[in-house]
PDB file of C-alpha atoms in Angstrom:
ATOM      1  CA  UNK A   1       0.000   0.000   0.000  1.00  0.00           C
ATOM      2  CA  UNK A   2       2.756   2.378   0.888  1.00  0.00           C
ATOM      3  CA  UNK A   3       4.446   1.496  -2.397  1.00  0.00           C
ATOM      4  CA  UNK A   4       1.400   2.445  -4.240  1.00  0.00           C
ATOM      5  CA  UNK A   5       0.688   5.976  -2.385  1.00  0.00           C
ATOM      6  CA  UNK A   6       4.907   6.597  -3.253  1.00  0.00           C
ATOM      7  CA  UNK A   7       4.104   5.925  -7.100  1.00  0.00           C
ATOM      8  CA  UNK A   8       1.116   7.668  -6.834  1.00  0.00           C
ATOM      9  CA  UNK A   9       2.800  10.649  -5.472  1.00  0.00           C
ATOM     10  CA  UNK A  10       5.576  10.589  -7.764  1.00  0.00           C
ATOM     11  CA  UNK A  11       3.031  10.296 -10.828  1.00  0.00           C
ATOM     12  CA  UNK A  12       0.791  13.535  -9.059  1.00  0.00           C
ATOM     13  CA  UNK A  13       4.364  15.079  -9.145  1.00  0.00           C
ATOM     14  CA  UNK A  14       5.506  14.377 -12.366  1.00  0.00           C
ATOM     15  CA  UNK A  15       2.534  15.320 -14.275  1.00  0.00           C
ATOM     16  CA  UNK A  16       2.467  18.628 -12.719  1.00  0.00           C
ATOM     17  CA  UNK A  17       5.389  19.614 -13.398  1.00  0.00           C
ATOM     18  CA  UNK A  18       5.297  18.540 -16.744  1.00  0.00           C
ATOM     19  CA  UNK A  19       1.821  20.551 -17.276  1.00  0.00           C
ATOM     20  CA  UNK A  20       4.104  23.495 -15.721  1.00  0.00           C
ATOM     21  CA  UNK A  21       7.017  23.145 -18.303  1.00  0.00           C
ATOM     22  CA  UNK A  22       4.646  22.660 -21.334  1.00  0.00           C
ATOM     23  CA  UNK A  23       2.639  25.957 -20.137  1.00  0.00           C
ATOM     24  CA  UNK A  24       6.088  27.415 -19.911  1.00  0.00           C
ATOM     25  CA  UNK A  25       7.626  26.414 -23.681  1.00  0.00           C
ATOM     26  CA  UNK A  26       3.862  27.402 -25.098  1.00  0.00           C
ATOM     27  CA  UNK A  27       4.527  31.159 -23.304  1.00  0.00           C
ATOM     28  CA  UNK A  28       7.660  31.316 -24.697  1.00  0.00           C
ATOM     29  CA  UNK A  29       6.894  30.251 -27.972  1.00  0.00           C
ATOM     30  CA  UNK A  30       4.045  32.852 -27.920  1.00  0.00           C
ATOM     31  CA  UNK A  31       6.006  35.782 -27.138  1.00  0.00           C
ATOM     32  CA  UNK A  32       7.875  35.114 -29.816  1.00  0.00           C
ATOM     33  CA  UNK A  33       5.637  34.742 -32.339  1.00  0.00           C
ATOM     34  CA  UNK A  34       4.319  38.255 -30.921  1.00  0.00           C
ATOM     35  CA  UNK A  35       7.599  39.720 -31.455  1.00  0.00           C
ATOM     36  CA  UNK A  36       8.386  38.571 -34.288  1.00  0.00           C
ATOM     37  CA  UNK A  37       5.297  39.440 -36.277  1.00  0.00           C
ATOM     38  CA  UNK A  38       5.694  43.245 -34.640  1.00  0.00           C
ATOM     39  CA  UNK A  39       9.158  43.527 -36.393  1.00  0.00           C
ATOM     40  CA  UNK A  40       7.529  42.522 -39.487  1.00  0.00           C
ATOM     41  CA  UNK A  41       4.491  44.464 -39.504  1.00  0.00           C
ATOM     42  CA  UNK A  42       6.982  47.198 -38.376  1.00  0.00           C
ATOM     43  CA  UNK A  43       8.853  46.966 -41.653  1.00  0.00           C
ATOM     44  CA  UNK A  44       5.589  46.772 -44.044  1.00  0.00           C
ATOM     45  CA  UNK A  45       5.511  43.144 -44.498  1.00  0.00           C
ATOM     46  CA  UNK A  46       2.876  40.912 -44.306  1.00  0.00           C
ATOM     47  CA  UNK A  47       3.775  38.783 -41.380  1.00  0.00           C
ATOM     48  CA  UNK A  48       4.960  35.134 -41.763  1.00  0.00           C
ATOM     49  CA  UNK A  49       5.834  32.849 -38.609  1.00  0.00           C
ATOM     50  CA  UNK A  50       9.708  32.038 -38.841  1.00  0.00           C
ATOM     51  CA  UNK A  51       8.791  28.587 -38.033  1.00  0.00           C
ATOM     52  CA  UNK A  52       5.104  27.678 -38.875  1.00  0.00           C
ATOM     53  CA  UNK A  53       3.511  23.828 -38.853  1.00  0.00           C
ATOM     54  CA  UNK A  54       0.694  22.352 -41.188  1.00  0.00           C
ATOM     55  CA  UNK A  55      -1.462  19.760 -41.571  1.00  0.00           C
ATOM     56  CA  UNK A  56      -1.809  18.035 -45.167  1.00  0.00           C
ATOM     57  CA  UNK A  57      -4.847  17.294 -46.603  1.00  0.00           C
ATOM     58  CA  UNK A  58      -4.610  16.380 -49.919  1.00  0.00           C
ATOM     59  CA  UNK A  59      -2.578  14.228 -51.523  1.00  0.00           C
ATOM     60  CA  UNK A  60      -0.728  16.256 -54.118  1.00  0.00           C
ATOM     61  CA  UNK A  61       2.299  15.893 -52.670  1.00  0.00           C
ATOM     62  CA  UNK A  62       2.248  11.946 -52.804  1.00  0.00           C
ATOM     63  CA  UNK A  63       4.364   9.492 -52.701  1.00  0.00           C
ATOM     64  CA  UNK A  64       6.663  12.295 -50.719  1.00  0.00           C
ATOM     65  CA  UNK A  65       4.147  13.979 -48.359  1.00  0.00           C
ATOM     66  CA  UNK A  66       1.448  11.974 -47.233  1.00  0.00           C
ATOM     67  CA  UNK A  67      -2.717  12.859 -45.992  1.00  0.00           C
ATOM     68  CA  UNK A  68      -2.066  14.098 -42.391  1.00  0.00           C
ATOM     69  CA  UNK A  69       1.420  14.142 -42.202  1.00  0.00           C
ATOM     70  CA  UNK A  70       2.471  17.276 -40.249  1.00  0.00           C
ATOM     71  CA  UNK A  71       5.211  19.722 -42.582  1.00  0.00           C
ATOM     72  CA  UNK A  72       7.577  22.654 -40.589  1.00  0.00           C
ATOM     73  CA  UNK A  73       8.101  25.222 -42.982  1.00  0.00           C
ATOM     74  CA  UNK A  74      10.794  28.068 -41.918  1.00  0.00           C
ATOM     75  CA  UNK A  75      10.624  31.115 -43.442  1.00  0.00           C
ATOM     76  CA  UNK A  76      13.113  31.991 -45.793  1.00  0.00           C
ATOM     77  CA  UNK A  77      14.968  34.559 -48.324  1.00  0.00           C
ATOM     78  CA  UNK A  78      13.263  33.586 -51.933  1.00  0.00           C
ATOM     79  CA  UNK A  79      16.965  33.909 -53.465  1.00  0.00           C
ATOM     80  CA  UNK A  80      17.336  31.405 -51.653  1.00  0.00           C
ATOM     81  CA  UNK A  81      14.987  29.076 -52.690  1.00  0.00           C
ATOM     82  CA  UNK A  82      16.059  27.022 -55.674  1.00  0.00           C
ATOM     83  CA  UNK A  83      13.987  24.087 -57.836  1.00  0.00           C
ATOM     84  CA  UNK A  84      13.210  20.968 -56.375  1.00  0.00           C
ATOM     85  CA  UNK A  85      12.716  23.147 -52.582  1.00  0.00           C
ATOM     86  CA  UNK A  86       9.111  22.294 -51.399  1.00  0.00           C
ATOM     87  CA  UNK A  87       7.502  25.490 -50.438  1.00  0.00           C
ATOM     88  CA  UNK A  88       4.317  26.337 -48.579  1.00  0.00           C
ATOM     89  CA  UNK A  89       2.365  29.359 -49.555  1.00  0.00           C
ATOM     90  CA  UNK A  90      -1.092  31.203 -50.472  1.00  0.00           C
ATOM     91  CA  UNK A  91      -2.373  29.992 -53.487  1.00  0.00           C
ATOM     92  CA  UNK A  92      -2.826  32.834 -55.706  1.00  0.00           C
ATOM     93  CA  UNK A  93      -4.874  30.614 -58.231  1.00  0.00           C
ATOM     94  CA  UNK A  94      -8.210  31.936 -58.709  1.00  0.00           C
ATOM     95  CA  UNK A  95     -10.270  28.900 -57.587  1.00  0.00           C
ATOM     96  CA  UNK A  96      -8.197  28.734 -54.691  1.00  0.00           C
ATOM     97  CA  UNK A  97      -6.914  31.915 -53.558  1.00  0.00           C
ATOM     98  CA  UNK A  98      -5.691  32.231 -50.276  1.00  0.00           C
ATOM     99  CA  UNK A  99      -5.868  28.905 -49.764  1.00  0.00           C
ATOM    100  CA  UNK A 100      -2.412  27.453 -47.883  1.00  0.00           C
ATOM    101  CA  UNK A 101      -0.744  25.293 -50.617  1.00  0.00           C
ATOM    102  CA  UNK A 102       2.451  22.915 -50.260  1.00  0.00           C
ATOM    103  CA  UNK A 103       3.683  22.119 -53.545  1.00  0.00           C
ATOM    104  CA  UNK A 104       7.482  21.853 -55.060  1.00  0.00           C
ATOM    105  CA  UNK A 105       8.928  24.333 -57.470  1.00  0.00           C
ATOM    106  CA  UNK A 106      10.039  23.258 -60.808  1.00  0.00           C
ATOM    107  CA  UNK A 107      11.142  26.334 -62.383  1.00  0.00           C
ATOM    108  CA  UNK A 108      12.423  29.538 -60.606  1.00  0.00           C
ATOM    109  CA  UNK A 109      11.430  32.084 -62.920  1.00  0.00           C
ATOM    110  CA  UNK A 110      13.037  35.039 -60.820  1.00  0.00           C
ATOM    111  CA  UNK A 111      14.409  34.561 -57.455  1.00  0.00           C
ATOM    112  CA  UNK A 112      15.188  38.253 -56.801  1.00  0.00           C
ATOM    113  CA  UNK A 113      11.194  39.175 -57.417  1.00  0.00           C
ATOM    114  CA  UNK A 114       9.920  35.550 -55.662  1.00  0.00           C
ATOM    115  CA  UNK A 115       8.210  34.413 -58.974  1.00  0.00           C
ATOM    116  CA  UNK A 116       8.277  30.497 -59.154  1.00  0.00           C
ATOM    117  CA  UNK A 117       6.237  27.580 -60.733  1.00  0.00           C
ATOM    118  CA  UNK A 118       5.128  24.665 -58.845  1.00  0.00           C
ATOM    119  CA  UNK A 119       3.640  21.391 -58.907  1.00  0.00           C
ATOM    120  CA  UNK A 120       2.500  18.906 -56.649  1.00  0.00           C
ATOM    121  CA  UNK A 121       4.642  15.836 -56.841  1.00  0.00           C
ATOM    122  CA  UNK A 122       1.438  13.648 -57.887  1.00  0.00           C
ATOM    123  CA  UNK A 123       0.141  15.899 -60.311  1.00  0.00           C
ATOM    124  CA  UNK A 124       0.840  15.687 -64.136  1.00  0.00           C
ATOM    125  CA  UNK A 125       1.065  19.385 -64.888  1.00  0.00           C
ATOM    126  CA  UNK A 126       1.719  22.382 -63.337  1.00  0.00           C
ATOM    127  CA  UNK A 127      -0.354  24.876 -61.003  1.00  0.00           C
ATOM    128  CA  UNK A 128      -2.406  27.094 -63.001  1.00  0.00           C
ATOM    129  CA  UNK A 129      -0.839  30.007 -61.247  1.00  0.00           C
ATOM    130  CA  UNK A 130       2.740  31.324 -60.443  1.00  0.00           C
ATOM    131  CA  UNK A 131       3.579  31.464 -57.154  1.00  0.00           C
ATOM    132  CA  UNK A 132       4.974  35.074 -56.096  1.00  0.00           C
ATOM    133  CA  UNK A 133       7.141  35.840 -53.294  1.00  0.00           C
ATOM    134  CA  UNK A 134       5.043  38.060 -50.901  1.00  0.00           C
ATOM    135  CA  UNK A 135       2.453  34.846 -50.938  1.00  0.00           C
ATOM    136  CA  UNK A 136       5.329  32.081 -49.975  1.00  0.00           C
ATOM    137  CA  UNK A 137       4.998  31.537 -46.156  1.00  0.00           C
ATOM    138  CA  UNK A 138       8.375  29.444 -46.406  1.00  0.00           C
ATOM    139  CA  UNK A 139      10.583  26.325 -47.149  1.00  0.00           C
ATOM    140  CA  UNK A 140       9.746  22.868 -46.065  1.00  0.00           C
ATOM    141  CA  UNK A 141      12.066  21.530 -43.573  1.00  0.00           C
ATOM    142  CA  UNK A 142      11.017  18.638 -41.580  1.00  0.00           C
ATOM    143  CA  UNK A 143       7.905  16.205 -42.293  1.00  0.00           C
ATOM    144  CA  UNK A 144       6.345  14.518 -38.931  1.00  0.00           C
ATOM    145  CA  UNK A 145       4.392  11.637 -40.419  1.00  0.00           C
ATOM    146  CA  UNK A 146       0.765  11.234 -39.200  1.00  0.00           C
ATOM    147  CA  UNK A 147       1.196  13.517 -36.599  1.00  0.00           C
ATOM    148  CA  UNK A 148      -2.288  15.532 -38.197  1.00  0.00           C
ATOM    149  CA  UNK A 149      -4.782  12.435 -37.075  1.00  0.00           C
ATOM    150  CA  UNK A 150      -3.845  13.357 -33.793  1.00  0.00           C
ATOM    151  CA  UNK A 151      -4.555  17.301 -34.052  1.00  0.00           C
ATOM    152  CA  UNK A 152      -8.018  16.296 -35.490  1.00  0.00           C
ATOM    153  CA  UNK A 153      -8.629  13.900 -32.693  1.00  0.00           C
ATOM    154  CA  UNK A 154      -7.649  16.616 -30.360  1.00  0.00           C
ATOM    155  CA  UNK A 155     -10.000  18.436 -31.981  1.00  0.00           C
ATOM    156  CA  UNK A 156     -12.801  16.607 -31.914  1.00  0.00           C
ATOM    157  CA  UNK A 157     -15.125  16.521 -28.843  1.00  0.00           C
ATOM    158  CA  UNK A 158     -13.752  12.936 -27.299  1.00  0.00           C
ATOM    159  CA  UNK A 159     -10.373  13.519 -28.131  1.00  0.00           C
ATOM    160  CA  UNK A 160     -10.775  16.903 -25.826  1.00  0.00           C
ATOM    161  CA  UNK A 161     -12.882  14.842 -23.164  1.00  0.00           C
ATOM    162  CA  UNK A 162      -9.959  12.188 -23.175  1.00  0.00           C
ATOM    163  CA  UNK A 163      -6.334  14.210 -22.729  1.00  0.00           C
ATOM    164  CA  UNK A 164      -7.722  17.075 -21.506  1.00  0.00           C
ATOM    165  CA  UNK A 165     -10.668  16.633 -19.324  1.00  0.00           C
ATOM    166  CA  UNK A 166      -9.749  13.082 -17.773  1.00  0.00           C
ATOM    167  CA  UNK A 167      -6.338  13.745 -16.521  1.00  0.00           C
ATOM    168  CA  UNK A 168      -8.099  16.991 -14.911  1.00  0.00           C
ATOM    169  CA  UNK A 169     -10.137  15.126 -13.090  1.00  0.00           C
ATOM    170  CA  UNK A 170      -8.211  12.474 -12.112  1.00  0.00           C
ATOM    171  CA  UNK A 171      -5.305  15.117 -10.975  1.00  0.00           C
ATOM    172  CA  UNK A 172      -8.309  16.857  -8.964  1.00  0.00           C
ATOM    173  CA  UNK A 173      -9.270  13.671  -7.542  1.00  0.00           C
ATOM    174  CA  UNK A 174      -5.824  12.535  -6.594  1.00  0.00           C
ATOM    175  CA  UNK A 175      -5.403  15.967  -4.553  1.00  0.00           C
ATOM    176  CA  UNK A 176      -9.377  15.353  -3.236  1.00  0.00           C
ATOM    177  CA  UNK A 177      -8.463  11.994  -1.560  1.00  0.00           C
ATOM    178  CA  UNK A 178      -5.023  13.332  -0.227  1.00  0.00           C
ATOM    179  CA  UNK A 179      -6.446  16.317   1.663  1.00  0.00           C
ATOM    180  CA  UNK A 180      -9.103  13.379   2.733  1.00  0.00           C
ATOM    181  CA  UNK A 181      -6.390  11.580   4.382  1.00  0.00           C
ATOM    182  CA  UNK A 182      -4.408  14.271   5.849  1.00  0.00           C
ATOM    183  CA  UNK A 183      -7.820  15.278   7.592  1.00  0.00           C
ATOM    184  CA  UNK A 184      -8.528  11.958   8.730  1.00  0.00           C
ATOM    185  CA  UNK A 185      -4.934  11.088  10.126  1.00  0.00           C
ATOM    186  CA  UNK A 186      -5.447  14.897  11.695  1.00  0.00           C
ATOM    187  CA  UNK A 187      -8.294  13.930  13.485  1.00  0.00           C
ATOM    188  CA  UNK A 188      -7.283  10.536  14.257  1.00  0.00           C
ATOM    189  CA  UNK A 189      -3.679  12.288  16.020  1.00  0.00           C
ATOM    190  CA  UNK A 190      -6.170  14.485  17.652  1.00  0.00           C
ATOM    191  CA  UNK A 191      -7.594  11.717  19.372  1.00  0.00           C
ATOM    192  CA  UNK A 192      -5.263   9.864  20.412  1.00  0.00           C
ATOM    193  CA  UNK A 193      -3.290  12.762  22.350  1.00  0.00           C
ATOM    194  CA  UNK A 194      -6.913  13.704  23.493  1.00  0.00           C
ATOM    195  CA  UNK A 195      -7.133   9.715  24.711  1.00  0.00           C
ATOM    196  CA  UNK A 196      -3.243  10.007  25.939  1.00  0.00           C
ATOM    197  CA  UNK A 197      -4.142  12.973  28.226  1.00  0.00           C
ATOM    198  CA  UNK A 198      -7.314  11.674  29.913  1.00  0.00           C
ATOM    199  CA  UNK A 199      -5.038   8.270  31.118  1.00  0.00           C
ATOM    200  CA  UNK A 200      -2.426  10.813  32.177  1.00  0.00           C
ATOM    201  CA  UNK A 201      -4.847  12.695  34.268  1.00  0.00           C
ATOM    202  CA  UNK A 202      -6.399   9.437  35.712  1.00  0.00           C
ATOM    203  CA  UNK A 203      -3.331   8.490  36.883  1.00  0.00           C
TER     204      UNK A 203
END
């Protein structure tokens, strides 16, 4: 019993403190974000995240980038940018304007002015529409397979109730039965120096 009240405690413990680091990080993250997009709005641009994740759901990128799977793109110089980079940014095609696009570039038309032509890896032709620098949100650098089934799970209304709501209330009932105990080994000290003084007094 005493082993299971240790791991119990050291569970509570860890838990906490890992809700505490996590709240931490996101704070952090935020701030810079903030920051960041002041110093471009500052200079007249429209503001990109330097890092900024997405989920993909299509599957024009296939066989490279799959349904779901979670891209990092970091935003970057367009001179830099060179054919065969995969790029996010706003589609500027009429039937899908605005719309946030991952595609590859197969033709830089002029790096200095941002003006490329892409495709998606499982499409036969390319898009209808240039892609133009101000629109590209950045360069694909990492690829988290799958990792987008769990962001839609999180967003649905068990996936909330399950890691968000449950370990809430088992954290809350943890603390309920400790203060429970604490009370009840108060009251039970209580009564036995209350017990210990009346046989010291009879005596």
């Amino acid at each position: 019993m005493k082993a299971f009240k240790n791991i119990s405690k050291i569970i509570s413990t860890i838990i906490s403190y890992s809700c505490l680091i996590i709240l931490i990080i996101i704070g952090l993250i935020f701030t810079v974000y903030i920051v960041d997009v002041k110093i471009q709005q500052s200079k007249g641009g429209i503001p990109k995240p330097l890092f900024g994740a997405y989920v993909i759901i299509s599957g024009s990128m296939e066989p490279n980038i799959h349904v779901y799977d979670v891209i990092v793109s970091k935003r970057t110089d367009t001179t830099e940018l060179k054919e065969g980079d995969v790029i996010t940014f706003y589609s500027n095609d009429s039937r899908f304007y605005g719309v946030t696009v991952t595609h590859r570039i197969v033709e830089v038309i002029d790096a200095e002015k941002g003006i490329f032509r892409t495709r998606g890896d499982a499409n036969n032709v390319e898009d209808d529409a240039l892609t133009i620098g101000e629109n590209i949100i950045g360069k694909v650098v990492m690829r988290i397979p799958q990792l987008g089934r769990l962001q839609f799970f999180l967003a649905s209304k068990g996936g909330w109730l399950i890691v968000v709501l449950i370990p809430c209330l088992a954290i809350i009932s943890y603390d309920i039965v400790k203060i429970a105990k604490l009370t009840s080994k108060k009251a039970s000290t209580k009564k036995q120096l209350k017990t210990n003084s009346n046989k010291t007094k009879n005596k």
